[in-house]
PDB file of C-alpha atoms in Angstrom:
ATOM      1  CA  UNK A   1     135.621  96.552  83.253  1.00 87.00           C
ATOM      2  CA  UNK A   2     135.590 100.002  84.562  1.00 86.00           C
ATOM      3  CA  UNK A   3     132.120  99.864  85.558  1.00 87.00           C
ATOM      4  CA  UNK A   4     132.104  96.382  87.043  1.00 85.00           C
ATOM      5  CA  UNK A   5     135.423  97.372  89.256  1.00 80.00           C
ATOM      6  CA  UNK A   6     133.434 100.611  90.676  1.00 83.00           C
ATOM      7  CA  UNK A   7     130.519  97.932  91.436  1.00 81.00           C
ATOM      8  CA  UNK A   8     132.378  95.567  93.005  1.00 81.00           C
ATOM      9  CA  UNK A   9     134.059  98.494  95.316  1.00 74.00           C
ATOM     10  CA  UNK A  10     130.597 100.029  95.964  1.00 71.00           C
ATOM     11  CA  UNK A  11     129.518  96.307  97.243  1.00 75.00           C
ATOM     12  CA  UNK A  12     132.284  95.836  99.480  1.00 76.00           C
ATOM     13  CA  UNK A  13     131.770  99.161 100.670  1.00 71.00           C
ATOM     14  CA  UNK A  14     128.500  98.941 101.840  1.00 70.00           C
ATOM     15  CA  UNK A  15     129.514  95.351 102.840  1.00 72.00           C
ATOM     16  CA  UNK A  16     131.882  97.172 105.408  1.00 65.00           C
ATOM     17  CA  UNK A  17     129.483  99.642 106.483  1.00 72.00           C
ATOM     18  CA  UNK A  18     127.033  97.159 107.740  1.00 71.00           C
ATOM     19  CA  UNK A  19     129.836  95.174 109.436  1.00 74.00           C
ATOM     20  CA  UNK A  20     130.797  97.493 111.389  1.00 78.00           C
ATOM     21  CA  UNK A  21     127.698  99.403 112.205  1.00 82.00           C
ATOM     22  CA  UNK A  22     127.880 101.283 115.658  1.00 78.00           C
ATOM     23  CA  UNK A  23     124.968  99.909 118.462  1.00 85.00           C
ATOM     24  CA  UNK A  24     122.219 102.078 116.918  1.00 88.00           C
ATOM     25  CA  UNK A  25     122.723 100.147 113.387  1.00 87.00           C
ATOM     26  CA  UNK A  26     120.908 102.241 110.682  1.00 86.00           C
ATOM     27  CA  UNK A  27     119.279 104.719 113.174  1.00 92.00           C
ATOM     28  CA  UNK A  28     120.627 108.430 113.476  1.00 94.00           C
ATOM     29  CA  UNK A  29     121.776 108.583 116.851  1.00 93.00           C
ATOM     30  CA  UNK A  30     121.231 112.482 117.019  1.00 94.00           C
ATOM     31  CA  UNK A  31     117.813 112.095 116.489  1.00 93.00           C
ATOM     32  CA  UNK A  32     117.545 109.737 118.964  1.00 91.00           C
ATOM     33  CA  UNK A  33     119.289 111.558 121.878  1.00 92.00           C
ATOM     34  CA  UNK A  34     117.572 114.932 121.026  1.00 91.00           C
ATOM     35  CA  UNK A  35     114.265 113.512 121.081  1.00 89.00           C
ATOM     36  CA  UNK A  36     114.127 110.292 120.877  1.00 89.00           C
ATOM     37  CA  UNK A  37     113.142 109.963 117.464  1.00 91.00           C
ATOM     38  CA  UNK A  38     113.347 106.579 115.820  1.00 93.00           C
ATOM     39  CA  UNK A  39     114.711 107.925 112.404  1.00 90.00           C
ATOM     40  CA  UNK A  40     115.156 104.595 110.457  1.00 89.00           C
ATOM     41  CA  UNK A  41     118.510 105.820 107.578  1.00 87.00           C
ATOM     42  CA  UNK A  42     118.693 102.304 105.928  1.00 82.00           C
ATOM     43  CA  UNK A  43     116.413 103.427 103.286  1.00 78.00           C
ATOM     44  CA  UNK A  44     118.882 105.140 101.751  1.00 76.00           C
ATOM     45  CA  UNK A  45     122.318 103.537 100.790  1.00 72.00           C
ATOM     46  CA  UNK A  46     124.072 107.349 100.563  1.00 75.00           C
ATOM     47  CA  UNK A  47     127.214 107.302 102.685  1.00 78.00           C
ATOM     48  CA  UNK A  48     126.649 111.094 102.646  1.00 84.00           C
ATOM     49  CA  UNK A  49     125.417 112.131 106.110  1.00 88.00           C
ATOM     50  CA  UNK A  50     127.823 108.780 107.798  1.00 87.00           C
ATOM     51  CA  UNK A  51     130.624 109.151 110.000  1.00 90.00           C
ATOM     52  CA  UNK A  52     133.387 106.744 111.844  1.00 87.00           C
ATOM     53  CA  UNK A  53     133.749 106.834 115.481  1.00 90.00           C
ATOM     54  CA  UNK A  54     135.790 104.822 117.646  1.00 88.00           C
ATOM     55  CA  UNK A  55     135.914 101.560 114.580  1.00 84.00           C
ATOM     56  CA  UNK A  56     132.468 102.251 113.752  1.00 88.00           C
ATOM     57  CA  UNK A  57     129.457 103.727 111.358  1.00 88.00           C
ATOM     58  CA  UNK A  58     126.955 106.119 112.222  1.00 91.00           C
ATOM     59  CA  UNK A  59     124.386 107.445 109.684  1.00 90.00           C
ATOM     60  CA  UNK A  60     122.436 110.847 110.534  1.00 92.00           C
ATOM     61  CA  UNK A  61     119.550 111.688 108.723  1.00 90.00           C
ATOM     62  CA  UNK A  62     120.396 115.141 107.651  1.00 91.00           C
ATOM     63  CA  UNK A  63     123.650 117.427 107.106  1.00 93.00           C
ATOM     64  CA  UNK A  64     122.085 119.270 110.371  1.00 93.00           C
ATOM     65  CA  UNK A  65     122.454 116.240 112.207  1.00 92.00           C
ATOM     66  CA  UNK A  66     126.263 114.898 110.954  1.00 93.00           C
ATOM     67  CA  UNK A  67     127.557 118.394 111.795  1.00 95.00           C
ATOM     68  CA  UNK A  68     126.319 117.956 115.509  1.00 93.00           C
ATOM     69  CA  UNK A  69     127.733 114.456 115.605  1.00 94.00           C
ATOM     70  CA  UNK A  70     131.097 115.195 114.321  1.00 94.00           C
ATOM     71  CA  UNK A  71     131.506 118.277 116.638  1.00 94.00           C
ATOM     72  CA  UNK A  72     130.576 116.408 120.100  1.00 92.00           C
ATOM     73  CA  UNK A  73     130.407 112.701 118.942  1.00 93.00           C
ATOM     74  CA  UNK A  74     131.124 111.706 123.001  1.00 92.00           C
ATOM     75  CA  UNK A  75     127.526 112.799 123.114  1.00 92.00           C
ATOM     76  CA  UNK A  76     125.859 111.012 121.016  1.00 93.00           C
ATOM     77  CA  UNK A  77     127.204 106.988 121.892  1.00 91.00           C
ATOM     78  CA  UNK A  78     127.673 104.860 125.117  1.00 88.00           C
ATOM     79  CA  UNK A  79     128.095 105.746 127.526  1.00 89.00           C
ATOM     80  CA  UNK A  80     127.299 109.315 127.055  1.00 91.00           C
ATOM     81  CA  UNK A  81     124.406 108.687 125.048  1.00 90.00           C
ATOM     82  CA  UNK A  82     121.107 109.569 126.774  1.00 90.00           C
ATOM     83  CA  UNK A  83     118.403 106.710 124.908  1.00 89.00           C
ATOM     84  CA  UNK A  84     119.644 103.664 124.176  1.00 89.00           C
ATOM     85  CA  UNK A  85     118.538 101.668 120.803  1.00 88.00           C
ATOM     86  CA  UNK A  86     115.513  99.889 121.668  1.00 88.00           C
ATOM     87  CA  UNK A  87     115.648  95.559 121.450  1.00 86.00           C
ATOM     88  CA  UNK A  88     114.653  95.066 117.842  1.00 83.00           C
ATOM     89  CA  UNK A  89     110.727  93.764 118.882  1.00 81.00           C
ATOM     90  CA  UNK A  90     110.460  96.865 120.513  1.00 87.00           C
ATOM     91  CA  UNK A  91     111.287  98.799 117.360  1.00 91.00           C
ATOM     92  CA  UNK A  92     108.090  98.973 115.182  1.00 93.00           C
ATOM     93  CA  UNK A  93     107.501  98.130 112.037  1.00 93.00           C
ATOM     94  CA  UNK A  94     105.692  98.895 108.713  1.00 93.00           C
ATOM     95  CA  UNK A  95     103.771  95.751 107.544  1.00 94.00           C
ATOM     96  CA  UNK A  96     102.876  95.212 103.532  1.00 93.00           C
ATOM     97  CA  UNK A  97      99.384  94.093 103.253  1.00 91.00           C
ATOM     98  CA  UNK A  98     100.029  90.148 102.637  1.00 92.00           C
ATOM     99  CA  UNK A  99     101.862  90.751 106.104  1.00 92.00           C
ATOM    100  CA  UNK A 100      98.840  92.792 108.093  1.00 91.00           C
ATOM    101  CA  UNK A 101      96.461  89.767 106.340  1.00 90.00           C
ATOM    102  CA  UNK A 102      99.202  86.758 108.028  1.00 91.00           C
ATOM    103  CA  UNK A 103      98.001  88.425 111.084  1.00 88.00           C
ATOM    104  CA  UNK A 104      94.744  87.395 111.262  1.00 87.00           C
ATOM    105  CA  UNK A 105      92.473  87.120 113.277  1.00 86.00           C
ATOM    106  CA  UNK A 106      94.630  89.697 115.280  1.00 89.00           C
ATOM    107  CA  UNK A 107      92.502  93.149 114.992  1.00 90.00           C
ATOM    108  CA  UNK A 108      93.716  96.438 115.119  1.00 92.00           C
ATOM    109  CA  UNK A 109      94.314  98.889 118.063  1.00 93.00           C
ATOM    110  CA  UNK A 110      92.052 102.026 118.439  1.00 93.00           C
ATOM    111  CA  UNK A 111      89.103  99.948 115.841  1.00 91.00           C
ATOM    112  CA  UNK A 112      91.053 100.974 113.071  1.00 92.00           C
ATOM    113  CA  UNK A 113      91.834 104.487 113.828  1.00 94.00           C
ATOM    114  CA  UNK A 114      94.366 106.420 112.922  1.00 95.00           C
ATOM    115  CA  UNK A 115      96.705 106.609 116.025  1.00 96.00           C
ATOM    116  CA  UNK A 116      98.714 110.012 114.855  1.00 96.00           C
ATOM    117  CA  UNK A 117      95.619 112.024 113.917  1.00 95.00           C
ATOM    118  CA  UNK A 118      93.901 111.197 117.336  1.00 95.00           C
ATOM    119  CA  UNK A 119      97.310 112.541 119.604  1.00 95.00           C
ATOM    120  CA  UNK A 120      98.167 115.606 117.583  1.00 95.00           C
ATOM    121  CA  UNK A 121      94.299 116.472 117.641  1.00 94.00           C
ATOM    122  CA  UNK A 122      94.439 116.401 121.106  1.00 93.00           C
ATOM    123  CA  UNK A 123      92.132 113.393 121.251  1.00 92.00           C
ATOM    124  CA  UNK A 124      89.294 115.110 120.326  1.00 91.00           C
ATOM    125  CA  UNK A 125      86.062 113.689 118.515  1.00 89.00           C
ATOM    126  CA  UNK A 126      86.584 115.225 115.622  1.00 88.00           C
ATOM    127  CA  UNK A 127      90.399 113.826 115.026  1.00 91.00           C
ATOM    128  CA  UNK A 128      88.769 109.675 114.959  1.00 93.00           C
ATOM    129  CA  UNK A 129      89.856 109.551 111.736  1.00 92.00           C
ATOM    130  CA  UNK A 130      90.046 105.841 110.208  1.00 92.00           C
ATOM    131  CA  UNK A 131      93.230 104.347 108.756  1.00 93.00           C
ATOM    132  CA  UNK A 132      94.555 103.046 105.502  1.00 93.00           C
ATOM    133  CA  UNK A 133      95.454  99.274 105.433  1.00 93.00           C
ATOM    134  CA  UNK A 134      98.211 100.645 103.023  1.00 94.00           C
ATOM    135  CA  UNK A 135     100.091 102.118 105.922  1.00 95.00           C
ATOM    136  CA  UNK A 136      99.731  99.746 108.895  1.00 95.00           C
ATOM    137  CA  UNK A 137     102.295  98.728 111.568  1.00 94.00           C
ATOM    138  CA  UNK A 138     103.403  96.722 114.070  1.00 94.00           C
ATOM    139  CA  UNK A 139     104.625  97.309 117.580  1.00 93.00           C
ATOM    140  CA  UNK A 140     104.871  95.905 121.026  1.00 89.00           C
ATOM    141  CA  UNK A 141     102.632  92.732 119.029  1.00 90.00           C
ATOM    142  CA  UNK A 142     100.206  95.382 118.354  1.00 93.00           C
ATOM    143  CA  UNK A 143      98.552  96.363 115.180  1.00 94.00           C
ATOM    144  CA  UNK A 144      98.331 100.406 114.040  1.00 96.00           C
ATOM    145  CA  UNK A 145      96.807 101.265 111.215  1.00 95.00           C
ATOM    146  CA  UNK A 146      97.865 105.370 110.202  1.00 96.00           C
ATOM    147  CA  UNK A 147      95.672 107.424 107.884  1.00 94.00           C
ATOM    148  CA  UNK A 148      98.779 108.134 105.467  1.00 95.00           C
ATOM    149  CA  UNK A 149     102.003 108.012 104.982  1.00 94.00           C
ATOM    150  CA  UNK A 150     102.762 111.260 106.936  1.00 95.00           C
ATOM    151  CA  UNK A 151     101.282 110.201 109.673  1.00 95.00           C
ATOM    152  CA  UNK A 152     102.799 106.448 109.571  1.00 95.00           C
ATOM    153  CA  UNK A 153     106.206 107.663 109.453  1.00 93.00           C
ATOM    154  CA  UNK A 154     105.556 109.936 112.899  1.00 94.00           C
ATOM    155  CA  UNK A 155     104.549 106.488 114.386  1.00 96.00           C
ATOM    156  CA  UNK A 156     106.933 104.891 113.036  1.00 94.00           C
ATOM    157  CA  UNK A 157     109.961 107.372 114.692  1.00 92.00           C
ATOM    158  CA  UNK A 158     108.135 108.304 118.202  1.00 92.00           C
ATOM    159  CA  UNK A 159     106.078 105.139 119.130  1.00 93.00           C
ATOM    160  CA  UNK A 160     106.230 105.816 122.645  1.00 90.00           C
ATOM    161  CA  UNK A 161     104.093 108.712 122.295  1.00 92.00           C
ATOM    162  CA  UNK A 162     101.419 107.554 120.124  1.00 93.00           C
ATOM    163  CA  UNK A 163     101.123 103.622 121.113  1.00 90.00           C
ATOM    164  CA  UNK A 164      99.081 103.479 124.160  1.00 89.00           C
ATOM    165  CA  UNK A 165      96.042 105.280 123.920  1.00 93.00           C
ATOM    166  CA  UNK A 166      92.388 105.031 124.793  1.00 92.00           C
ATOM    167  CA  UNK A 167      89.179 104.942 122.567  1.00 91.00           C
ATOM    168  CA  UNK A 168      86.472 107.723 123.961  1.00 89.00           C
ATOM    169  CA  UNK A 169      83.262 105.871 124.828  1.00 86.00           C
ATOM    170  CA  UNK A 170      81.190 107.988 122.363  1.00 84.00           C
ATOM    171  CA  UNK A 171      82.592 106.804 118.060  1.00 85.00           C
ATOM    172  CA  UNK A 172      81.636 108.337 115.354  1.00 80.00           C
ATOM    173  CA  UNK A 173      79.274 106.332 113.177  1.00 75.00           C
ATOM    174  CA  UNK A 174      80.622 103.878 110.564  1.00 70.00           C
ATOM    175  CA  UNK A 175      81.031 105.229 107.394  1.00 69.00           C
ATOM    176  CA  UNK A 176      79.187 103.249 104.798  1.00 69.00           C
ATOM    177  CA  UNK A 177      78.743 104.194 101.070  1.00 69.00           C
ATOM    178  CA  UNK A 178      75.078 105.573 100.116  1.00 70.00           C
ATOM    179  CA  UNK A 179      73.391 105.831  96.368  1.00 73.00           C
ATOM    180  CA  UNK A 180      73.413 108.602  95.363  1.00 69.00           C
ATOM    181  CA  UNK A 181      69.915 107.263  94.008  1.00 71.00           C
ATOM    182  CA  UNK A 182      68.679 106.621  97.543  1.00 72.00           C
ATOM    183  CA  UNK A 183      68.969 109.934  98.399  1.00 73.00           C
ATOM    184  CA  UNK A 184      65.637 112.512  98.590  1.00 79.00           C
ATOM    185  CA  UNK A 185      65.376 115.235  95.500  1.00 78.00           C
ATOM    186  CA  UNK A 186      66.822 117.826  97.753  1.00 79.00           C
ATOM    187  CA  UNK A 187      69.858 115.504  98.304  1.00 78.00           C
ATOM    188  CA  UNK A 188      70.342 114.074  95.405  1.00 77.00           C
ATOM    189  CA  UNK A 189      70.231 117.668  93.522  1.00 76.00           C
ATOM    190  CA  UNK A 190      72.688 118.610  95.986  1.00 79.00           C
ATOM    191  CA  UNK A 191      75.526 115.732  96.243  1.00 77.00           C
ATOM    192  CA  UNK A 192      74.877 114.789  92.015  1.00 77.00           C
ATOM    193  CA  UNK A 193      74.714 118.019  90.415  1.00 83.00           C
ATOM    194  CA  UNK A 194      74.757 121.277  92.711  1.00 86.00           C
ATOM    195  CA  UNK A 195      78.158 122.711  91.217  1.00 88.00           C
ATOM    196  CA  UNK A 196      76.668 122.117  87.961  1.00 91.00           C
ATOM    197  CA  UNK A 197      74.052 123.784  88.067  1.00 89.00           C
ATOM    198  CA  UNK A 198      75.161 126.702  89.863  1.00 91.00           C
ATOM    199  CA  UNK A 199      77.502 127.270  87.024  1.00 93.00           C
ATOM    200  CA  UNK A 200      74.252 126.963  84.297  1.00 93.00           C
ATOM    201  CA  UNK A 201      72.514 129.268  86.630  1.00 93.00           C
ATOM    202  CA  UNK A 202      75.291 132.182  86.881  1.00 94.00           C
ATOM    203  CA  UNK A 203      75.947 131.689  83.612  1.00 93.00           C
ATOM    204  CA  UNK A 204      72.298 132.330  82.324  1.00 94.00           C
ATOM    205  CA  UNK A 205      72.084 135.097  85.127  1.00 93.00           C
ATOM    206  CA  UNK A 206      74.973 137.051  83.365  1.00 93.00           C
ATOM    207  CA  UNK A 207      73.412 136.343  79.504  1.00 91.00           C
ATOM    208  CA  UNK A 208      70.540 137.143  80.686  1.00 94.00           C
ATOM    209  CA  UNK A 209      69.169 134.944  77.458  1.00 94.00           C
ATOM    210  CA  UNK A 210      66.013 135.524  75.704  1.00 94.00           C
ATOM    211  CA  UNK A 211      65.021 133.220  72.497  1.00 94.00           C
ATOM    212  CA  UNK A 212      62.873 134.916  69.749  1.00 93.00           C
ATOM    213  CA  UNK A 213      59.292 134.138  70.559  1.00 92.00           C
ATOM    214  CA  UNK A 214      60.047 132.678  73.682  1.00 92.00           C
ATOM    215  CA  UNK A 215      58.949 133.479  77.056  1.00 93.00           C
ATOM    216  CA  UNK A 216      62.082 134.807  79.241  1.00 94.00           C
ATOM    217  CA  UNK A 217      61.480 132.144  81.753  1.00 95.00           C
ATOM    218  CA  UNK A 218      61.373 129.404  78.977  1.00 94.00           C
ATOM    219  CA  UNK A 219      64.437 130.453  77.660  1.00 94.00           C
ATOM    220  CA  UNK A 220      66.613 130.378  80.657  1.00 95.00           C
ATOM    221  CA  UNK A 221      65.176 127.082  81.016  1.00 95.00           C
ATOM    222  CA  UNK A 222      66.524 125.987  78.009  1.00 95.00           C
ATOM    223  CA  UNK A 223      69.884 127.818  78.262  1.00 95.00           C
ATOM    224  CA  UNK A 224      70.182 126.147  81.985  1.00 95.00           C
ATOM    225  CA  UNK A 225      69.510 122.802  80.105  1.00 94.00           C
ATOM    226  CA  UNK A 226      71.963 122.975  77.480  1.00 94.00           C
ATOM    227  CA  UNK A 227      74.560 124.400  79.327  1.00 95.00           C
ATOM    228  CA  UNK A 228      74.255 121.121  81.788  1.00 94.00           C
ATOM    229  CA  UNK A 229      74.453 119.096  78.789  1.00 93.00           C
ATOM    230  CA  UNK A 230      77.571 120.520  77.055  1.00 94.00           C
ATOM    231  CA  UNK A 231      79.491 120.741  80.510  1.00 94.00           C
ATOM    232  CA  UNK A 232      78.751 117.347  82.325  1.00 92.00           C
ATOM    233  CA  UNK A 233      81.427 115.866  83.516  1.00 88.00           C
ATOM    234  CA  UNK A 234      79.832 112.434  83.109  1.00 86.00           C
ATOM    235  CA  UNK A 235      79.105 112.731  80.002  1.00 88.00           C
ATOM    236  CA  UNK A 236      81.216 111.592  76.864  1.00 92.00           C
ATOM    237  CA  UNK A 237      82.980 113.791  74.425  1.00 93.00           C
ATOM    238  CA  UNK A 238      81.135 113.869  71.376  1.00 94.00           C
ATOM    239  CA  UNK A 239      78.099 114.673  73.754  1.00 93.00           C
ATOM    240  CA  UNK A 240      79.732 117.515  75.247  1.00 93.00           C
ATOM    241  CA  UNK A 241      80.346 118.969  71.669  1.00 95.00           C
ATOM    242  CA  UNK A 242      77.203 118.255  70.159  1.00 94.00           C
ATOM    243  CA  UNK A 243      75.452 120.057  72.983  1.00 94.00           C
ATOM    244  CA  UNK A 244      77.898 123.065  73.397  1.00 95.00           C
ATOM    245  CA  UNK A 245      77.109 123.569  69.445  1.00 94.00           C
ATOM    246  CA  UNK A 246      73.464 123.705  70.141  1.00 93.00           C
ATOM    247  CA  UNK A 247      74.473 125.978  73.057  1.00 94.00           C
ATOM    248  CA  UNK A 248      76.115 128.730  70.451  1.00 93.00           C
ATOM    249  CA  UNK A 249      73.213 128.444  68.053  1.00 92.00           C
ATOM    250  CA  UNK A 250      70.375 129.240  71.065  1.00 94.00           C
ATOM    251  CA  UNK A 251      72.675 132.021  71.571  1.00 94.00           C
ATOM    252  CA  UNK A 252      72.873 133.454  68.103  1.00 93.00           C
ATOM    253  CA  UNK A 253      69.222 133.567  68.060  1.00 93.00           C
ATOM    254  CA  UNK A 254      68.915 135.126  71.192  1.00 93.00           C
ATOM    255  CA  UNK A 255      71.518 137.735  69.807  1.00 92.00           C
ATOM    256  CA  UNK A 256      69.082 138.324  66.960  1.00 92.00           C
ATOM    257  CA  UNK A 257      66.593 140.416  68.867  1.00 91.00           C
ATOM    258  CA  UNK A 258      69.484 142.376  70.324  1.00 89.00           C
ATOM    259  CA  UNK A 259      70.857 143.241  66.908  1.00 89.00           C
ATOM    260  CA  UNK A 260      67.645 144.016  64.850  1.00 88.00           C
ATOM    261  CA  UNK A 261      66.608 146.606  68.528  1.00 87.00           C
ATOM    262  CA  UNK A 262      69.311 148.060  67.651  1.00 86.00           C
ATOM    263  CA  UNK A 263      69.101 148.195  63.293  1.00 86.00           C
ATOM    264  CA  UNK A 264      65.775 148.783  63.458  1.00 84.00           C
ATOM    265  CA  UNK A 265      64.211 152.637  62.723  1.00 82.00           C
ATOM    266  CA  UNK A 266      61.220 153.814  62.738  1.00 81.00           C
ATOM    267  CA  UNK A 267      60.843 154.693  58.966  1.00 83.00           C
ATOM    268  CA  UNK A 268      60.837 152.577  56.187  1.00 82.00           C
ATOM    269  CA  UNK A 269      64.364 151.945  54.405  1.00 82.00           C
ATOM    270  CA  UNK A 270      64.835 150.700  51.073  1.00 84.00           C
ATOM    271  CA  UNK A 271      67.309 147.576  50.872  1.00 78.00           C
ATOM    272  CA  UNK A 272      69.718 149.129  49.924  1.00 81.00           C
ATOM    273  CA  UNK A 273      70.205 151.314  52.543  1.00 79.00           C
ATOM    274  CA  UNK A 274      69.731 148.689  55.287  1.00 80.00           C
ATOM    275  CA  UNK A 275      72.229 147.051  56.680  1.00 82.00           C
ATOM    276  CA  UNK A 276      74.546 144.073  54.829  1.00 82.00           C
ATOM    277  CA  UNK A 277      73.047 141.153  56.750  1.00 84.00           C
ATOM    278  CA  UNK A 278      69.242 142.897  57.758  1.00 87.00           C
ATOM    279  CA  UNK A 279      67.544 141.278  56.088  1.00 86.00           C
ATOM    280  CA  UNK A 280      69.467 137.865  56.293  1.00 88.00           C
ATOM    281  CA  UNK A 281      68.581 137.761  60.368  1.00 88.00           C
ATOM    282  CA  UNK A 282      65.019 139.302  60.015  1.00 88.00           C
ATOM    283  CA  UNK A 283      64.019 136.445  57.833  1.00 90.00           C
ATOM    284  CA  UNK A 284      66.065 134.323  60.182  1.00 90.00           C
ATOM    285  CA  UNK A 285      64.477 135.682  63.247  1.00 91.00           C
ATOM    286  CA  UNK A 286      60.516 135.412  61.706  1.00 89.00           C
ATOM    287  CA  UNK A 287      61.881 131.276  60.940  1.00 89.00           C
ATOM    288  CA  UNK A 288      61.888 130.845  64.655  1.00 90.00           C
ATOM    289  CA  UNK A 289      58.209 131.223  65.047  1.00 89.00           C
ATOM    290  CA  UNK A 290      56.846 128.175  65.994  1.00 84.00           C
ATOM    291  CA  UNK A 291      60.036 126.272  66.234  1.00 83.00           C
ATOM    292  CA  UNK A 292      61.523 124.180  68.645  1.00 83.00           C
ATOM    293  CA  UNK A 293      64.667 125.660  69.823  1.00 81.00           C
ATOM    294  CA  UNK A 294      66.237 122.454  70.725  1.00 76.00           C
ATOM    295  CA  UNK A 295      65.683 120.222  68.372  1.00 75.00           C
ATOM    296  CA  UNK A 296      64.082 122.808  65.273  1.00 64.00           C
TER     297      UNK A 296
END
């Protein structure tokens, strides 16, 4: 009962607020008169940052804001306020996408183009940057479409200075998806796999791998090859292990001539005086004659 009485108050609460809204409604009037932002409040049903004036509501959008309102609220309404509220079809407004699609065959403004990244790049070339259907608009029975959310929300509070722009005569060409099978070796080498193999090559430039009876070249080959195996981000799991197993095993053997450089002498020693595994890795390194290091 407790919980349904603090409801109910909660409801007529916010019943009151909207009933007696001041003339900017759910917009901070601060924002408005300092720089005649649109900053839309009603997304938020907090009564934290609202104040009563003269019978009425007003909702800021920040702490910042309330404290300027309460201090000089003559400011900030009629007929002291500097920017009216706009007439609500001259307030814009986010559309959903079944909403942008009702529009049809109405097209975009700017081809599609994001409206905010043009401005704030100065209207360069480089800032034709094409929008997301997810964040599209409407105002003055136009059509906006924004790159992101960011940049929706800027058109969304200052309209006036983003709405009415011009397209340069010179676009950039349309993007359109390419195989990366249609590309040349070079390009293909270089959009597919070129962090890859970078990786396999400073990798085998630090190991600096040689496999017993192996040319050097062949076995940084064969080190570059397994390492793009058992690190390919394409590739599934249990291929990734099975090939990063192989990849420790090459490099045991190539350890092998390392370790018997260095056990090695000159003289003849009897077993016993040899080191514990010797003989073990000798016999494994003479094995590797002859064998394919791969799949031996």
């Amino acid at each position: 009962m407790v919980n349904k009485y603090m409801q109910t108050y909660l409801e007529r609460i916010k019943a009151e607020l909207l009933s007696r809204l001041g003339e900017f409604e759910q917009f901070c009037p601060v924002s408005l008169a300092e720089s005649q932002e649109l900053f839309d409040c009603s997304a938020t049903d907090s009564l934290e940052f609202a104040a009563e004036f003269r019978g009425h509501y007003y909702k800021m959008s920040s702490q910042e804001k309330l404290n300027k309102f309460l201090e000089n609220p003559e400011l900030y309404v009629p007929p002291l306020a500097p920017h009216p509220l706009p007439s609500a079809d001259m307030i814009p407004k986010r559309l959903t996408l079944s909403e942008l699609k009702s529009r049809f065959p109405k097209c975009a403004e700017l081809q599609g183009y994001c409206p905010v990244t043009y401005k704030d790049g100065n209207q360069r070339y480089e800032a034709l940057v094409p929008g997301s259907i997810n964040y599209a608009l409407e105002y003055h029975n136009r059509i906006y479409i924004c790159e992101n959310k960011e940049k929706l929300q800027k058109f969304l509070r200052s309209p006036l200075k983003y709405w009415e722009q011009k397209l340069p005569h010179k676009l950039p060409p349309l993007r359109e998806p390419i195989l990366l099978t249609s590309l040349p070796l070079p390009g293909y080498l270089e959009q597919g796999i070129a962090t890859s193999l970078i990786k396999a090559m400073n990798a085998a430039g630090c190991l600096k791998p040689k496999f017993p009876f192996l040319s050097i070249r062949r076995s940084a080959l064969l080190y570059i090859a397994l390492h793009l195996k058992a690190f390919n981000p394409k590739g599934s799991e249990y291929t990734r292990k099975k090939y990063k197993k192989k990849m420790e095993q090459f490099m045991e053997s190539c350890e092998l001539i390392t370790y018997l450089g260095a056990k090695m002498t000159r003289k003849y020693k009897e077993p016993q005086f040899r080191a514990i595994d010797f003989d073990h890795k000798l016999k494994t390194f003479l094995s590797l004659r002859n064998i394919d290091p791969i799949n031996g």
